[in-house]
Coordinates of C-alpha atoms in Angstrom, one line a residue:
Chain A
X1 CA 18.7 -36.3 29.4
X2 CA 20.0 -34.1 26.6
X3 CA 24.0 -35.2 25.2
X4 CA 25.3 -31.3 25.5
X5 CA 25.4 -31.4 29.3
X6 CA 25.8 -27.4 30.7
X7 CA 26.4 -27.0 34.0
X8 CA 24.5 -23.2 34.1
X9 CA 20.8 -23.3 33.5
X10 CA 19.2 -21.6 30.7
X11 CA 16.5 -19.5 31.5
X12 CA 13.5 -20.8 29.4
X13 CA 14.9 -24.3 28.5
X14 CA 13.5 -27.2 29.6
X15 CA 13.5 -27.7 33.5
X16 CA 16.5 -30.2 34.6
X17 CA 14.8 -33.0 36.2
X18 CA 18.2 -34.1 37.5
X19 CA 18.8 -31.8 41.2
X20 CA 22.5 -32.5 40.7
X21 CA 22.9 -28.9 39.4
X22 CA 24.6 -26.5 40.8
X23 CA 20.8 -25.0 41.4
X24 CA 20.6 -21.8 44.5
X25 CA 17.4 -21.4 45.7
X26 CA 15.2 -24.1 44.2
X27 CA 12.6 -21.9 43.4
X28 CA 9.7 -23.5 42.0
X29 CA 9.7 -24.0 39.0
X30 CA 6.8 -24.9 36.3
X31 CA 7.3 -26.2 33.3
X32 CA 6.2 -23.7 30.4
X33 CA 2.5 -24.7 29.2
X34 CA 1.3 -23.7 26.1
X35 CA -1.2 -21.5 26.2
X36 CA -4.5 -22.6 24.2
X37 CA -4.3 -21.4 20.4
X38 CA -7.8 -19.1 19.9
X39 CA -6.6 -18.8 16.2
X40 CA -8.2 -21.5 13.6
X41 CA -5.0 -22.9 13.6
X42 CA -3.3 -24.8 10.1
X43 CA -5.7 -25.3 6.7
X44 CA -6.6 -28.8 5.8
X45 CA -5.3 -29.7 2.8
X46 CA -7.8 -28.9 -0.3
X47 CA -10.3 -27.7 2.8
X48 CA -11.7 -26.2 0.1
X49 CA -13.9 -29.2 -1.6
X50 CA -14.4 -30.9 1.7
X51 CA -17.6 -29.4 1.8
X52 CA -18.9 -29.6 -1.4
X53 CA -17.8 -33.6 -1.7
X54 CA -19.8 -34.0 1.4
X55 CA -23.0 -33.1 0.1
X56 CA -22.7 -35.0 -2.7
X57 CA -21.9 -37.9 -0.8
X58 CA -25.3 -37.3 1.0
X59 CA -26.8 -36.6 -2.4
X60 CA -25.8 -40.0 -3.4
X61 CA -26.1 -42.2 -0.3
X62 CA -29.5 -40.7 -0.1
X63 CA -30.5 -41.5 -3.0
X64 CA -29.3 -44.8 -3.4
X65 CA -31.5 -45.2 0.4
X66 CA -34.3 -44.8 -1.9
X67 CA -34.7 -41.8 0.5
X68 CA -35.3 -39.1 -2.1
X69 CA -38.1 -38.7 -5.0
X70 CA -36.5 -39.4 -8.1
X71 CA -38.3 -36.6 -9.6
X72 CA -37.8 -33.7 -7.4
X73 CA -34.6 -34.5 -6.9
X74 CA -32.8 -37.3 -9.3
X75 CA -29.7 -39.1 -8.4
X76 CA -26.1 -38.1 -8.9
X77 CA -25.5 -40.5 -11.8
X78 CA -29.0 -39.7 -13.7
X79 CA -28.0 -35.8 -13.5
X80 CA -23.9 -37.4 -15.1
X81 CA -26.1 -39.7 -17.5
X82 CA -28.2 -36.6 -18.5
X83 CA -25.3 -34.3 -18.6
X84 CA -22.8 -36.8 -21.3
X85 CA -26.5 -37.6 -23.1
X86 CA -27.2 -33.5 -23.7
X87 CA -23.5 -33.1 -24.4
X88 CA -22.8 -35.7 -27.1
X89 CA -26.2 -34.8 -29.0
X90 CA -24.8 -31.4 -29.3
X91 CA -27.5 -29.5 -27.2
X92 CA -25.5 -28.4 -24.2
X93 CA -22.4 -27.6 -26.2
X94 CA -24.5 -25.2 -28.5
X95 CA -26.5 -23.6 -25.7
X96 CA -23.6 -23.7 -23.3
X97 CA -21.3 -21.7 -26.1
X98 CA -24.4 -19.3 -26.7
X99 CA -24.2 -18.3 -22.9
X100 CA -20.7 -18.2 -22.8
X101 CA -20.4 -15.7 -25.9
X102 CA -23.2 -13.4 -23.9
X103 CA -21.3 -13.5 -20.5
X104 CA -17.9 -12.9 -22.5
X105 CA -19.2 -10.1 -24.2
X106 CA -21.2 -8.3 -21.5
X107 CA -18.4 -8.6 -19.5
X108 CA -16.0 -7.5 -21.8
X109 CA -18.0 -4.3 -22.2
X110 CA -18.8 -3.7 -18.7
X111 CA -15.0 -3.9 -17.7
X112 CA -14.3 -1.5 -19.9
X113 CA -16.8 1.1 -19.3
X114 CA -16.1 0.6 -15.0
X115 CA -12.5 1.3 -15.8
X116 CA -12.5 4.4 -18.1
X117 CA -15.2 5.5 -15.9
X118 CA -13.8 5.3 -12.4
X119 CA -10.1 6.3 -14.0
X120 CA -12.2 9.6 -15.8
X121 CA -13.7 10.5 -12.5
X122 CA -10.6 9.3 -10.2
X123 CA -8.3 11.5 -12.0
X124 CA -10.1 14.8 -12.7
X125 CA -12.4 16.8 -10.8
X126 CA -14.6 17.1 -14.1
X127 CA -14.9 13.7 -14.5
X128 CA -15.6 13.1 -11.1
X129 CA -19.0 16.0 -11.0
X130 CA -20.1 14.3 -14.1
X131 CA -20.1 10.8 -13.7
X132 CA -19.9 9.8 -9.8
X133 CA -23.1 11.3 -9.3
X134 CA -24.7 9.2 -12.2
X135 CA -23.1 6.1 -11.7
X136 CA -24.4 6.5 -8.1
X137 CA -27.9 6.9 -9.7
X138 CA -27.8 4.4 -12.1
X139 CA -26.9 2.1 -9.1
X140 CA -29.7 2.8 -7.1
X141 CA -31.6 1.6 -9.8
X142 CA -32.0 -2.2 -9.8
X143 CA -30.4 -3.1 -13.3
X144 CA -32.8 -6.0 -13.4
X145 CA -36.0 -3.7 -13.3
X146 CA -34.5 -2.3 -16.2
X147 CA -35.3 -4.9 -18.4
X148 CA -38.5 -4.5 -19.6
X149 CA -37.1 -0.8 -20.9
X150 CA -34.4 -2.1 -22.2
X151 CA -36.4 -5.0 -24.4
X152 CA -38.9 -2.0 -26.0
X153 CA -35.4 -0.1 -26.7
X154 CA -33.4 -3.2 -28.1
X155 CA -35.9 -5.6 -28.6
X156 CA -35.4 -9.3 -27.2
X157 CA -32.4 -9.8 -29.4
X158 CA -28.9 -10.1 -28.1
X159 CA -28.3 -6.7 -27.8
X160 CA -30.4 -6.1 -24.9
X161 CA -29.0 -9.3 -22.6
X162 CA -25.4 -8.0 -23.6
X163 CA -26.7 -4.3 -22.5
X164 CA -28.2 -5.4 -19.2
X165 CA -25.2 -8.0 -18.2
X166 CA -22.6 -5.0 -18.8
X167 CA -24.6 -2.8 -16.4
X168 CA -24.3 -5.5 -13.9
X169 CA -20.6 -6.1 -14.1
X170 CA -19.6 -2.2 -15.1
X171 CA -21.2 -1.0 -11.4
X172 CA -18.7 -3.2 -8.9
X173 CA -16.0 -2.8 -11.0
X174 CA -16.6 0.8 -11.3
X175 CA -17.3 1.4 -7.4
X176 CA -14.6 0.0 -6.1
X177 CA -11.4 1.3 -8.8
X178 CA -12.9 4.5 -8.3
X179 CA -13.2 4.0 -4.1
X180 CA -9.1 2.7 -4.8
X181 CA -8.6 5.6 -6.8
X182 CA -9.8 8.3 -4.5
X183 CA -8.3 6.5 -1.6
X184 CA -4.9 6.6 -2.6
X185 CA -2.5 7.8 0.0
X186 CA -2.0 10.9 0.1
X187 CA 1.6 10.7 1.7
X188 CA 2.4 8.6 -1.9
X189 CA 1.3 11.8 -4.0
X190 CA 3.5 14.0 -1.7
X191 CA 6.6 11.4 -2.5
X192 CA 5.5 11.9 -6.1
X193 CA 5.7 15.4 -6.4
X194 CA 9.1 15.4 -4.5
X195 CA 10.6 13.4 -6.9
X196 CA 9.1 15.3 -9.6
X197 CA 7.1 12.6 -11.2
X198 CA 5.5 14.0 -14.3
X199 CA 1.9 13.2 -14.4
X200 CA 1.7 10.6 -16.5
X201 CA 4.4 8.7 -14.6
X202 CA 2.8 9.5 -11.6
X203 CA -0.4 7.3 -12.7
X204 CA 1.7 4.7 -14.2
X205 CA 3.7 4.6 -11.1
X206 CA 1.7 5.2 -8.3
X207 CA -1.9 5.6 -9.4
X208 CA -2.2 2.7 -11.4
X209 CA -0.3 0.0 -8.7
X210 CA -1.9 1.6 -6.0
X211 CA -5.9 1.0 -7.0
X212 CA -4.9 -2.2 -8.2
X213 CA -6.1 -4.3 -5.1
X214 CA -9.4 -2.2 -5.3
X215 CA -10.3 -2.9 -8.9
X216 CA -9.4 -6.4 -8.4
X217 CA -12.1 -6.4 -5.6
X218 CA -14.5 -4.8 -8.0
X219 CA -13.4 -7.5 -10.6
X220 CA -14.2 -10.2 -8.7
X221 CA -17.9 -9.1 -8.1
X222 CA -18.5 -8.2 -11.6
X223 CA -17.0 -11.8 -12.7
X224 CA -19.9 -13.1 -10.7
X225 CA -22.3 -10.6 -11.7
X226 CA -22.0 -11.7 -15.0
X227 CA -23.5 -15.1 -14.5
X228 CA -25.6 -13.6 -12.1
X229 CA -27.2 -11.4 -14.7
X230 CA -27.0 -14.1 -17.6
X231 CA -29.0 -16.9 -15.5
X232 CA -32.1 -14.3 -15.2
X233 CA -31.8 -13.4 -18.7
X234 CA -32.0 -16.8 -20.2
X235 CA -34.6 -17.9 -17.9
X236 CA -37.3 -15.1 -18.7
X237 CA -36.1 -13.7 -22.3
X238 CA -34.3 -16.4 -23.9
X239 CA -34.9 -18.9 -26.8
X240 CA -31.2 -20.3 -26.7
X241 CA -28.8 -21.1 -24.1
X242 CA -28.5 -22.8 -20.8
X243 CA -31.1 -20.6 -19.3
X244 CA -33.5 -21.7 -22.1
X245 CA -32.4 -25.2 -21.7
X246 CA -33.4 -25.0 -18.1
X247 CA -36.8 -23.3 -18.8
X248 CA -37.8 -26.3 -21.4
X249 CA -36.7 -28.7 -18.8
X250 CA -39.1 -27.0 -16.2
X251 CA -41.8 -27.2 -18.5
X252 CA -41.3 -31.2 -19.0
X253 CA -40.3 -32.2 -15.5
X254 CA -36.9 -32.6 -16.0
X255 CA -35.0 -32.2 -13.0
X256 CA -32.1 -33.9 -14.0
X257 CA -31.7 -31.7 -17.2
X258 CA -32.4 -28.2 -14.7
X259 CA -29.9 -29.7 -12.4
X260 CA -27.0 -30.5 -15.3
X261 CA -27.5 -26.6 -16.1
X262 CA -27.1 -25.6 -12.4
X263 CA -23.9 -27.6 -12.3
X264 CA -22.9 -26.1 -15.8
X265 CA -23.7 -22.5 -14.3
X266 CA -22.2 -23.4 -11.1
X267 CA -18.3 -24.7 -12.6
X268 CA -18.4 -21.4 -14.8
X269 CA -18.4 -19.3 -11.8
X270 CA -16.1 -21.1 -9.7
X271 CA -13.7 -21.1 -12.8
X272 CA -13.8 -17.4 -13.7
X273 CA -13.4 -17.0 -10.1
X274 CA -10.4 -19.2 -9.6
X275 CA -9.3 -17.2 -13.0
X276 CA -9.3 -13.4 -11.8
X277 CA -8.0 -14.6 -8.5
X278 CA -4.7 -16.7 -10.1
X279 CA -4.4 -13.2 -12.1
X280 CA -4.6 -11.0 -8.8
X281 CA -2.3 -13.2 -7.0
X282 CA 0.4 -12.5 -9.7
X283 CA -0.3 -9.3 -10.3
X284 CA -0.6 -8.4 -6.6
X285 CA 2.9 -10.5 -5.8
X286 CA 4.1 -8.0 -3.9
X287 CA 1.0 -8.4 -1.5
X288 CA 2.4 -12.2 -0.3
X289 CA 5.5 -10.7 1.8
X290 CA 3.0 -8.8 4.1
X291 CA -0.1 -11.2 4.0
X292 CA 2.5 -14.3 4.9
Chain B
X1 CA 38.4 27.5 9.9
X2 CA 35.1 28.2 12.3
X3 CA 31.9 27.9 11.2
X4 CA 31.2 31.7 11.3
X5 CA 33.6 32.8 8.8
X6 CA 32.6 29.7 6.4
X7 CA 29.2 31.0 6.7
X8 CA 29.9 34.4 5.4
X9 CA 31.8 33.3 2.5
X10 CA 29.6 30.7 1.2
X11 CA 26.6 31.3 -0.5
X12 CA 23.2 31.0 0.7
X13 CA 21.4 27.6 -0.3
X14 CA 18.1 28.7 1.0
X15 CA 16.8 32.1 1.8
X16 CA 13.8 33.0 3.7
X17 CA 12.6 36.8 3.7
X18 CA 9.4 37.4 6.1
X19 CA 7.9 34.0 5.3
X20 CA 4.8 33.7 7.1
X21 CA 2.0 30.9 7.0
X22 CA -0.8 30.3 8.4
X23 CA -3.8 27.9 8.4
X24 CA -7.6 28.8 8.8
X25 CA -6.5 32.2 10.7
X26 CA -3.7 30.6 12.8
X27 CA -0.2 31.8 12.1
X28 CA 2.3 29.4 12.2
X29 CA 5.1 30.7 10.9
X30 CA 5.5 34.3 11.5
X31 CA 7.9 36.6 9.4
X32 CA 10.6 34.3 9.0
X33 CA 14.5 35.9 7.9
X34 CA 16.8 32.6 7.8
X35 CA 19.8 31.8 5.7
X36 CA 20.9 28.7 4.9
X37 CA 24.9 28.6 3.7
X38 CA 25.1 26.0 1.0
X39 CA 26.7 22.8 2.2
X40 CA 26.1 23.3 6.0
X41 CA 24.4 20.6 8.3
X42 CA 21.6 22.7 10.3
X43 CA 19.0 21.1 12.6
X44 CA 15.7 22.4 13.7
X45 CA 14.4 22.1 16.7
X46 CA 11.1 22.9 18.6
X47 CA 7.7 21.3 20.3
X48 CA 5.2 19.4 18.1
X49 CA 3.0 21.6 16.5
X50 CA 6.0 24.5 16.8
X51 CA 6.2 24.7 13.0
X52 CA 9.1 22.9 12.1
X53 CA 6.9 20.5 9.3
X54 CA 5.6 23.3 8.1
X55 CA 8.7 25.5 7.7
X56 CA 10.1 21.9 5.6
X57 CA 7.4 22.0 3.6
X58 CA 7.6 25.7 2.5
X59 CA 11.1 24.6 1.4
X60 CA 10.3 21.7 0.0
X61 CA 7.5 23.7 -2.1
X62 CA 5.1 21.0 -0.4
X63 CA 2.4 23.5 0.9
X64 CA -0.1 23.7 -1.3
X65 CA -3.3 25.9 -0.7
X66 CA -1.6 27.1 2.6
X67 CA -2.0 30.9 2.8
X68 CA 1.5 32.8 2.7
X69 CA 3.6 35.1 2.1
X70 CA 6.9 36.2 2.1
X71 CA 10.5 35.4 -0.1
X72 CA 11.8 31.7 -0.5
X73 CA 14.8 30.6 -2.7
X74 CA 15.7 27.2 -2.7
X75 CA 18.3 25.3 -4.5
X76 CA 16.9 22.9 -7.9
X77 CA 17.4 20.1 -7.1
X78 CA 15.9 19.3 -3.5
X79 CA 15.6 15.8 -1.4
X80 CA 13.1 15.0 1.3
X81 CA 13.6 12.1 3.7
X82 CA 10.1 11.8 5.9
X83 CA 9.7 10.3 8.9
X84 CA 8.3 7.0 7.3
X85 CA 10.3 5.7 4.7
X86 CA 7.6 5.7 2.3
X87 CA 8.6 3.2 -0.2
X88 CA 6.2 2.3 -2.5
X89 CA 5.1 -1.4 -1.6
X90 CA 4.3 -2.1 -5.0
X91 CA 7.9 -1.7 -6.1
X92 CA 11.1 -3.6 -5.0
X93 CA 13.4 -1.5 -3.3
X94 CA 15.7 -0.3 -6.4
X95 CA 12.8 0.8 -8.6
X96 CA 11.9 2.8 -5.5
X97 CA 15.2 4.5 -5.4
X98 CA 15.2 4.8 -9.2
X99 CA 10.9 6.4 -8.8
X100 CA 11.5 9.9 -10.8
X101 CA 15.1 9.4 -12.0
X102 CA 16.1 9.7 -15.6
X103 CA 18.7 9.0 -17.5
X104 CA 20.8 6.0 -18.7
X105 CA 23.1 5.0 -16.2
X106 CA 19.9 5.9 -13.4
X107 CA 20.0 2.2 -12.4
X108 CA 23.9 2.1 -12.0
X109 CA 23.7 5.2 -10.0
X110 CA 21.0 3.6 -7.8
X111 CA 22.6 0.3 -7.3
X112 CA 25.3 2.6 -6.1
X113 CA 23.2 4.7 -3.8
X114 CA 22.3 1.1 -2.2
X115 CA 25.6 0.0 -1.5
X116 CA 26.5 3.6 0.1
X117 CA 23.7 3.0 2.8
X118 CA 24.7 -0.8 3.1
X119 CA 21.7 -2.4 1.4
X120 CA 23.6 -3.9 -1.6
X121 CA 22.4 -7.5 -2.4
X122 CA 18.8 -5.9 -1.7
X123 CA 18.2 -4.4 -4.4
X124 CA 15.1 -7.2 -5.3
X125 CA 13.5 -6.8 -2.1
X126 CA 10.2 -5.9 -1.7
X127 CA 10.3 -2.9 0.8
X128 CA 8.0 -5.4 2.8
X129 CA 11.0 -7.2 3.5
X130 CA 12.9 -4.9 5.0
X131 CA 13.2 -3.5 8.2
X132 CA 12.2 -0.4 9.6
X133 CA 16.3 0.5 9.7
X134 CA 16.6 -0.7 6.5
X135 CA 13.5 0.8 5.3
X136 CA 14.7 4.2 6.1
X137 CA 18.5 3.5 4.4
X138 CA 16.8 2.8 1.1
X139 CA 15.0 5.8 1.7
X140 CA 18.3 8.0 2.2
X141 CA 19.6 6.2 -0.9
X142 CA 16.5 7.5 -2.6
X143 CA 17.0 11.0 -2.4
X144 CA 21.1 10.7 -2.3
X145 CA 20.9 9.3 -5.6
X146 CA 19.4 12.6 -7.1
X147 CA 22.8 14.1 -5.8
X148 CA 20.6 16.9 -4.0
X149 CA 22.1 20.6 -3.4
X150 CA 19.5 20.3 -0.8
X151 CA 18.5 17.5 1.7
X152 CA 15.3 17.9 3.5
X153 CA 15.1 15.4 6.3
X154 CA 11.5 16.1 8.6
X155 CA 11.9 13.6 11.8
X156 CA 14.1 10.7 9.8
X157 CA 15.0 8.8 12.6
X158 CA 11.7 9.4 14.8
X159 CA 10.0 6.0 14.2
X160 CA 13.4 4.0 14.8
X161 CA 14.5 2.3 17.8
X162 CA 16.9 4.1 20.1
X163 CA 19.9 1.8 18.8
X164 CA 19.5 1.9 14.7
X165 CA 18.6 5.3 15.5
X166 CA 22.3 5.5 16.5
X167 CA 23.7 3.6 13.9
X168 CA 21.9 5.9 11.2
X169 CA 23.0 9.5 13.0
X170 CA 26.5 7.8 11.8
X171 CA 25.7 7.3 8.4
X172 CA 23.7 10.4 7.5
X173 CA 26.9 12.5 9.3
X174 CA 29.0 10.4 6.8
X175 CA 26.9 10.5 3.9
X176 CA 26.8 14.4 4.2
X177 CA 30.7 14.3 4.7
X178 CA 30.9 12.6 1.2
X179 CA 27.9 14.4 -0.5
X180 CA 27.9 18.1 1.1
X181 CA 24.8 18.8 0.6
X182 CA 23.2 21.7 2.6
X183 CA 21.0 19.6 5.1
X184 CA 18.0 20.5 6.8
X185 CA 17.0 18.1 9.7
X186 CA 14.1 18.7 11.3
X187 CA 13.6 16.9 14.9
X188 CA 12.6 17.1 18.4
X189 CA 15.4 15.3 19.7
X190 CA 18.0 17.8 20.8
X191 CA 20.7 14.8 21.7
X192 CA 20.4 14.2 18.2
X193 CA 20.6 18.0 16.6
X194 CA 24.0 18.3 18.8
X195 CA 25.5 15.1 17.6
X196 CA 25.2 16.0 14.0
X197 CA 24.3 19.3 13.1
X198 CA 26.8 22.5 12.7
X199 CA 24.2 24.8 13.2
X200 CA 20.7 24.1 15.4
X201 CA 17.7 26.6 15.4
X202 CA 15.3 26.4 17.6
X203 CA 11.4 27.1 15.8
X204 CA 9.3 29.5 18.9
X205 CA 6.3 30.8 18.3
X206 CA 6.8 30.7 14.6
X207 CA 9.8 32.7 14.8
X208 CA 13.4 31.5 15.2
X209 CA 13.9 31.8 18.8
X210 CA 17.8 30.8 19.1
X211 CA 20.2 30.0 16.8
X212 CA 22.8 28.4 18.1
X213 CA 26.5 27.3 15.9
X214 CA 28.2 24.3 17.5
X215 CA 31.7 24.5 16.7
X216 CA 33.1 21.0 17.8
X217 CA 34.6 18.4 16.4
X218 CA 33.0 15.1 14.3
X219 CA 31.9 12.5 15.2
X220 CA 31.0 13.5 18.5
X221 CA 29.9 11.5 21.7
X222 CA 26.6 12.2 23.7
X223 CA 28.6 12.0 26.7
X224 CA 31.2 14.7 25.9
X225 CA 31.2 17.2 28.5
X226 CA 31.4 20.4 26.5
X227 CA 28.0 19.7 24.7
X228 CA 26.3 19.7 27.9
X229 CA 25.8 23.3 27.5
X230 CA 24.8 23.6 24.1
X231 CA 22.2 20.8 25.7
X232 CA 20.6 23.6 28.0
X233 CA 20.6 26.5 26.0
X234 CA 18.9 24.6 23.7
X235 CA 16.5 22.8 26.5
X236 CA 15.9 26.4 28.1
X237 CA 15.2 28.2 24.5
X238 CA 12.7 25.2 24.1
X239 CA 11.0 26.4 27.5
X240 CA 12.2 23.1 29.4
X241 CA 14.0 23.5 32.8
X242 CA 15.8 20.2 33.6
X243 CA 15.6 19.0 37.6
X244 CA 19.0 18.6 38.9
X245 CA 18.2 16.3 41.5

């Protein structure tokens, strides 16, 4: 029995076991049953990598079975052994900084050109008749079949791989800040011109913020289009980087070297990931007090 | 002093001359001849789609690309209050009372503003925070702080529940009382246009079909007597017959 002993019942407390009470009417009573949650319920704690540690676990048990052919696919600690042997001969540090300086710069350009894009054609009706359209275009064009043009026009230089991985990133990033852009609402513009914003204030107060979540989308894709364009590139039209590293490995059976670059490709894009996401999460701050 | 003879010798804040407008064909508002004495409390009243919004939003000089025509003078500096708060997520609650406001001493005044509507100590809230109540305070302290001659308000209370809706008839009456800004209110609640207004039109048709000065005394109950009667003139000008059972 609870300490605090009240004589008058409280409707939804616990039913009094004791019939003492000054109780009318026993009516029957059930005690309240928690209805079954449908939602996933709480996260596990670093849910996240549960997965992934798994499958290597399986990876490794399996192979130390003796249950998988060492040469399609090699062990867990031949792939580490490979991967500390490439890196402290210098190889994989070279190739690995020739890829990143590609992806960086591709990038780079591609987020630049999406932004003053959708922001030209977001903002002015101009803009928008002359570029929507062709960005539309250019993006019913698969950037990768563009390639072989783009070799006779740049040769198989740097220039080319740079051009072709800022067409991949430039596209998402431009879709979706111009989608936020033209989407903003249009009760917010009214507000504006009540409180006679001038223009420029009203982008930097309500244009800019209010596409933010959009472009950050867009972001996000073209951080993984990046790699995505940079791991075809070095694997057809390379003669440095980890894409080339991989391509040599094919050609001499070495798994373990292809799989150290898959694991190298693999930790870039979940840390550029994890990077624009950290940045959205403070940038979008305001975002947490309705999400939680 | 009754509210006749104060409207006579004050100025006009706003003044409409045949204002007419109309969308794809339809007239809306048709011909309109209103005056608006500066500093008087006025409510507008009629069914949805009567043309109260859009008479608010001639004022307000909020109709863009609506055909029109007809004379409108309105005061500089005007104030809207919509029906949703409309703070900007994206900004905590003082920067949206401070959006458009220059000057030096802007976030003073707006800090000011806050305390006035009783949301001091909130002025780092994200408007996400708040409640709808409180949403719509910071949203009177937003367009009090530009000391308007002229206070738009189109349905401010209309998303509230029935008992902050109470609670913020009080503080707008007492905010004009301080302020004495001309005020607008547009609404469909005719309980409310008698608590608080001096003055209630009734939108019909697109013309003004009744307007009606209510000469009694602040703050006033919904249960006095005498307003029982403004109550049905106002209910039959609106075309509603109420069932004594």
């Amino acid at each position: 029995m609870s300490t605090t002993s009240t004589t008058t019942p409280v409707a939804g407390a616990a039913p009094d076991p004791a019939p003492g009470a000054a109780d009318p009417a026993p009516t029957r009573e059930r005690p309240v049953r928690r209805r079954r949650r449908l939602s996933p319920g709480r996260r596990l704690p670093a849910a996240r990598l549960a997965g992934p540690v798994l499958l290597v676990a399986v990876w490794a048990v399996a192979s130390a079975a003796g249950r998988l052919d060492p040469a399609a696919i090699p062990a867990p600690w031949t792939v580490f052994r490979t991967g500390v042997h490439l890196w402290t001969d210098g190889t994989l540090p070279s190739d690995v900084l020739t890829s990143l300086e590609r992806a960086a710069y591709g990038f780079a350009i591609g987020l630049t050109a999406g932004v003053v894009l959708a922001v030209a054609s977001g903002l002015t009706r101009t803009g928008e008749a002359l570029i929507d359209g062709t960005v539309q275009l250019n993006r019913a064009v698969p950037t990768l079949g563009l390639i072989p043009l783009f070799i006779l026009w740049l040769g198989i230089g740097e220039t080319f791989k740079i051009a072709i991985i800022a067409i991949v990133v430039y596209v998402p990033i431009y879709l979706n800040t111009h989608a936020a852009l033209s989407g903003i609402d249009q009760r917010y513009v009214e507000l504006a011109e009540v409180q006679g914003l001038s223009r420029w204030a009203f982008i930097r107060r309500i244009v800019i913020p209010g596409a933010l979540p959009g472009f950050f989308v867009g972001l996000r894709l073209g951080v993984t289009g990046s790699w995505l364009g940079l791991v075809v590139l070095e694997q057809i039209n390379a003669t440095s980087g980890l894409g080339y590293m991989m391509f040599q490995a094919q050609n001499y059976g070495r798994t373990d070297i292809i799989l150290v670059g898959l694991v190298v490709y693999g930790i870039f894009g979940l840390l550029s990931d994890s990077a624009v996401r950290l940045i959205e999460r403070r940038v979008l701050s305001w975002r947490r007090t309705l999400s939680s | 002093m009754a509210p006749h003879t104060e409207q006579l010798s004050r100025p006009a804040a706003v003044r409409l001359s045949g204002l007419t407008r109309s969308f794809e064909g339809r007239t809306v508002l048709d011909g309109i001849d209103l005056d608006l004495p500066a500093g008087q409390f006025t409510a507008l009243l009629g069914h949805s789609g009567s043309g109260k919004s859009t008479l608010l939003r001639a004022i307000a000089g909020l109709d863009h690309e609506v055909a029109g025509s007809g004379g409108l003078t309105a005061p500089e500096r005007v104030s809207v209050v919509f029906q949703d708060s409309r703070l900007l997520p994206w900004m905590r609650v003082l920067d949206n009372v401070l959006l458009g406001l220059p000057g030096k001493d802007a976030a003073d005044r707006g800090r000011a503003a806050l305390a006035e509507v009783g949301l001091a100590g909130r002025e780092r809230a994200w408007p996400g925070e708040l409640s709808g109540g409180e949403a719509q305070r910071a949203a009177l302290a937003r367009s009090l702080v530009r000391e308007p001659e002229l206070l738009l308000a189109d349905e401010p209370f209309g998303a509230l529940d029935a008992l902050t809706r109470i609670r913020m008839h009080a503080l707008l009456r007492e905010l004009w009382e301080r302020h004495r800004p001309s005020v607008l209110l547009v609404t469909h609640d005719v309980d409310e246009a008698i608590v608080l207004a001096d003055r209630v039109l009734v939108l019909d048709r697109g013309r003004i079909g009744l307007d009606l000065t209510i000469d009694r005394p602040h703050p006033r109950s919904y249960r006095e007597p005498l307003l029982g009667e403004y109550r049905e003139r106002l209910l039959a000008a609106l075309g509603v017959t109420e069932d004594h059972a």
